[in-house]
Coordinates of C-alpha atoms and ligand atoms in Angstrom, one line a residue:
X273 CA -31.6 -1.2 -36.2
X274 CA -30.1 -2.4 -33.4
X275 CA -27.6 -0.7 -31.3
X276 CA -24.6 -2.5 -29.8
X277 CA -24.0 -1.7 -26.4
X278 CA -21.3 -4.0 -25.8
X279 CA -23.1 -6.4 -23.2
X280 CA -22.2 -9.5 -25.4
X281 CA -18.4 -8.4 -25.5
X282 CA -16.3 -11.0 -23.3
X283 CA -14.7 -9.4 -20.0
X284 CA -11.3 -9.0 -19.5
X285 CA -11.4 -6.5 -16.2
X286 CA -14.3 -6.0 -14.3
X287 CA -15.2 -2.7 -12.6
X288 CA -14.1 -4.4 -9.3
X289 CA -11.2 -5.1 -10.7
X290 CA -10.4 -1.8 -12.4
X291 CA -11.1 0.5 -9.4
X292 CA -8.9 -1.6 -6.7
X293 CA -6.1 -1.1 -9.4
X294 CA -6.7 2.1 -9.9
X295 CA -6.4 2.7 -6.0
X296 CA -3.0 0.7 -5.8
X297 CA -1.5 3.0 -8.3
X298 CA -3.3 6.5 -7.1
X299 CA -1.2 5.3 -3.7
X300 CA 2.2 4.4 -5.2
X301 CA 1.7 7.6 -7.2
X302 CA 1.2 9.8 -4.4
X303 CA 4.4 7.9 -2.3
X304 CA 6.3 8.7 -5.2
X305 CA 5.6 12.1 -5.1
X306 CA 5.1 12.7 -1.7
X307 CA 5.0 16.9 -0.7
X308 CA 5.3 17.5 -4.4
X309 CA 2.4 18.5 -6.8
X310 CA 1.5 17.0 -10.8
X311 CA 0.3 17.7 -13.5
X312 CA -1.8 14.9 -14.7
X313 CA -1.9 15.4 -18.9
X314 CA -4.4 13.2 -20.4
X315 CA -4.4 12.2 -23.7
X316 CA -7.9 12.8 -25.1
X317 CA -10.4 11.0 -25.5
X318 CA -9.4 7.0 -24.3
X319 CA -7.5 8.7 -21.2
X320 CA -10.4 11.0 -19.5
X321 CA -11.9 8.2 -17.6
X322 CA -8.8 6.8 -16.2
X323 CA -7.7 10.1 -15.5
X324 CA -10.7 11.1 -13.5
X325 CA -10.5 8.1 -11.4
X326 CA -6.8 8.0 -11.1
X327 CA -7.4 11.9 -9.9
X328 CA -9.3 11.2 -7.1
X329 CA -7.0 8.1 -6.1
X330 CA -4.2 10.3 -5.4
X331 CA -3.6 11.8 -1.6
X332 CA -1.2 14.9 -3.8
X333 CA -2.4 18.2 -5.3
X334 CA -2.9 17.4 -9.0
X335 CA -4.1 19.9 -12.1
X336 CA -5.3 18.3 -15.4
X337 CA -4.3 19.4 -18.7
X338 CA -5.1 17.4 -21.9
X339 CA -3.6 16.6 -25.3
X340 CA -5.4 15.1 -28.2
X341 CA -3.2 13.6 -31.5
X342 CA -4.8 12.2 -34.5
X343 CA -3.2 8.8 -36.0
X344 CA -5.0 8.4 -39.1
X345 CA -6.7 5.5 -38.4
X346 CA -10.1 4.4 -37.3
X347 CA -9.8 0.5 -37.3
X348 CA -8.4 -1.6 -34.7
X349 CA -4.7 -0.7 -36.6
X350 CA -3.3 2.6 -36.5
X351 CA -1.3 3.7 -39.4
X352 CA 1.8 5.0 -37.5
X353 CA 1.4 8.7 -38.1
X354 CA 0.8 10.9 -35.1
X355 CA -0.2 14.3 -35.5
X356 CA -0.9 17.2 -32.3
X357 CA -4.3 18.2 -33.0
X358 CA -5.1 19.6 -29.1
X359 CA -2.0 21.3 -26.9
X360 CA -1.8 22.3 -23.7
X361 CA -3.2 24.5 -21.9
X362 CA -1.0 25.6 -19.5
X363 CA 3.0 25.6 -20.0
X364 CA 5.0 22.8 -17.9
X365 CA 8.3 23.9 -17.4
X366 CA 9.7 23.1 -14.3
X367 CA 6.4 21.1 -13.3
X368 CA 6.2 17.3 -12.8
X369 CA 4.4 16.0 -15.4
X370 CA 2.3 12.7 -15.2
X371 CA 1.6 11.6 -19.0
X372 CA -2.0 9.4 -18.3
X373 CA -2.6 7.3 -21.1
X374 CA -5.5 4.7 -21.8
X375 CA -3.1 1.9 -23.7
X376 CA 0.7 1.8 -24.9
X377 CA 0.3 -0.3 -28.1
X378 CA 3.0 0.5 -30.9
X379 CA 4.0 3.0 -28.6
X380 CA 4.2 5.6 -31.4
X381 CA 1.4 8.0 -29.8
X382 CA 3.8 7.9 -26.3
X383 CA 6.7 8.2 -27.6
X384 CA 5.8 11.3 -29.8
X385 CA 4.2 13.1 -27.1
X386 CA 7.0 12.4 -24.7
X387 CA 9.5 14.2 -26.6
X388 CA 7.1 16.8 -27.7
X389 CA 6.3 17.7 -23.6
X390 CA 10.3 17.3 -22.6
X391 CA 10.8 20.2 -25.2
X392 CA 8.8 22.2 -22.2
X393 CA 11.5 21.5 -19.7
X394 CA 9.0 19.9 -17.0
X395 CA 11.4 19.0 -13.7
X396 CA 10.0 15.8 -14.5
X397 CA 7.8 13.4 -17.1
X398 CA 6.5 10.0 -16.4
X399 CA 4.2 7.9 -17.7
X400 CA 1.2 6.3 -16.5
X401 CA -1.1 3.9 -18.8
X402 CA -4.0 1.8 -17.6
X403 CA -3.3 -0.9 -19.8
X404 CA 0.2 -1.9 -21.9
X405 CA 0.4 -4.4 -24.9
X406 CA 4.2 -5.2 -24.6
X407 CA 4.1 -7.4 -27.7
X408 CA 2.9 -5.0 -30.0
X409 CA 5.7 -2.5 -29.4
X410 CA 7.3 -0.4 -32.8
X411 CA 8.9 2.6 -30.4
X412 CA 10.9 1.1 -27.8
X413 CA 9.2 2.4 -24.6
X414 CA 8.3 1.8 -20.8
X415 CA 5.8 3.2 -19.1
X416 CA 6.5 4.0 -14.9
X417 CA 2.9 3.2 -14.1
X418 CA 0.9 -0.1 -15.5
X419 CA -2.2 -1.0 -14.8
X420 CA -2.5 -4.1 -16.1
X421 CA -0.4 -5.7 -19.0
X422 CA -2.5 -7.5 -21.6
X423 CA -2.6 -10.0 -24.3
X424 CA -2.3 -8.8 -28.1
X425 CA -5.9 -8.7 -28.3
X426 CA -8.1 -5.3 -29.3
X427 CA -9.7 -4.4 -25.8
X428 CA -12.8 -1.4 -25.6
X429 CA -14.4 0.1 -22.8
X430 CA -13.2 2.4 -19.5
X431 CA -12.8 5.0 -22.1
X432 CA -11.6 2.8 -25.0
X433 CA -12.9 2.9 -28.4
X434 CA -13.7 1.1 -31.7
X435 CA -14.8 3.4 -33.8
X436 CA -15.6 6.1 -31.3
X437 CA -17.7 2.9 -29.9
X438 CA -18.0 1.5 -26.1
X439 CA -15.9 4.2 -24.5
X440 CA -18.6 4.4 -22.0
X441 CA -18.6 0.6 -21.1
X442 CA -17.7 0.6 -17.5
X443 CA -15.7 -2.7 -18.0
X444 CA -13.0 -3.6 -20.0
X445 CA -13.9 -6.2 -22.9
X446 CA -12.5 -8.1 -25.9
X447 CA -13.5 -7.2 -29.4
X448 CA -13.1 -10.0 -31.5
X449 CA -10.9 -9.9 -34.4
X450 CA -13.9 -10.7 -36.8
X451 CA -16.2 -7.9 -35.5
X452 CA -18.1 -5.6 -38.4
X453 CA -16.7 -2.3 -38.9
Ligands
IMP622 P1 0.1 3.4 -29.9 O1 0.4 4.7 -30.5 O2 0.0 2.2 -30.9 O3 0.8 3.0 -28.6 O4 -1.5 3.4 -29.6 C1 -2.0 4.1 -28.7 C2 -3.5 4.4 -29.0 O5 -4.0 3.4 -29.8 C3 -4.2 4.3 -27.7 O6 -4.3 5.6 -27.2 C4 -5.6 3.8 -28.2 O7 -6.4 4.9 -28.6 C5 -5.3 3.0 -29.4 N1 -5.3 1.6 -29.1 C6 -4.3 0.7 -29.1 N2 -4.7 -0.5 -28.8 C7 -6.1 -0.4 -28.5 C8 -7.1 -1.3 -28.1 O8 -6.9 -2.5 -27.9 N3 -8.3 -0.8 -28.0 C9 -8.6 0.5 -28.2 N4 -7.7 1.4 -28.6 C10 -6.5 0.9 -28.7
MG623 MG1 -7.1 6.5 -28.3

């Protein structure tokens, strides 16, 4: 059997492109928080890579905490339910909070876990996502930190998944609508 490995998949970012991103945000991150610490709070799994590299592109004292929600829904579509399946660790009240995200889609998963966190009282709660798909929005929300805003099209790779699938691709590429389940 063969084993996809992603390789064919169209590029959208490259790692160049990814890390010098990366770096530009780490250092607007850090201004904006200059002589304070964070709390980076991933949101397991899509998040851990960009967190890890968005980690060691900030110049501020950071801790990592991570969530994990389930939204019923293994395809390219989610069905709109979120549910908590992983808390945090440590509490947050009176922390600032950075909420690192892999993509803001529909925006449900964001906008669940942002009022679920500001029931913690954190001094304060932004949001940071790698990537954002503006167009596909159901929740009305902004995130404070984008990476790069995309097309409607289903992306994998730098921690993103299809089916648990290509997370470990160090690019960002295009899954066709047509691709086998
Ligand atoms: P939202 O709740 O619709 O904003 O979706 C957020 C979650 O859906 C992200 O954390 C991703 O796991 C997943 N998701 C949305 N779009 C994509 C995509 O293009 N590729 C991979 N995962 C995606
Ligand atoms: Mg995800």
């Amino acid at each position: 059997m063969a084993i996809a490995t992603g390789q064919a998949l169209e590029i959208l970012y490259t790692r160049e492109q990814i890390a010098r991103r990366v770096e530009e945000l780490g250092s607007e991150i850090s201004r904006d928080f200059r002589g304070e610490s964070l709390v980076l709070v991933g949101v397991l799994k899509g998040a851990a890579t960009f967190l890890a590299d968005l980690a060691r592109a900030l110049t501020i004292n950071a801790t990592f905490d991570f969530v994990a929600v389930s939204s019923y829904g293994r395809g390219q579509r989610s069905s709109g339910a979120v549910k908590l399946i992983k808390d945090l660790d440590q509490p947050i009240e009176g922390k600032n909070v950075l909420l690192v995200e892999d993509i803001l889609d529909s925006g449900l998963t964001l906008s669940y876990l942002r009022k679920l966190l500001l029931q913690q009282k954190p001094r304060s709660l932004r949001i940071a996502t790698f990537l954002d798909k503006p167009s596909h929005r159901i929740e009305p929300l902004d995130a404070d930190y984008v990476g790069f805003s995309v097309p409607n099209v289903f992306v994998v790779g730098y921690g993103m998944d299809y089916a648990e699938q290509y997370r470990n691709l160090p690019e960002i590429r295009i899954l066709p609508p047509d691709h086998p389940e």
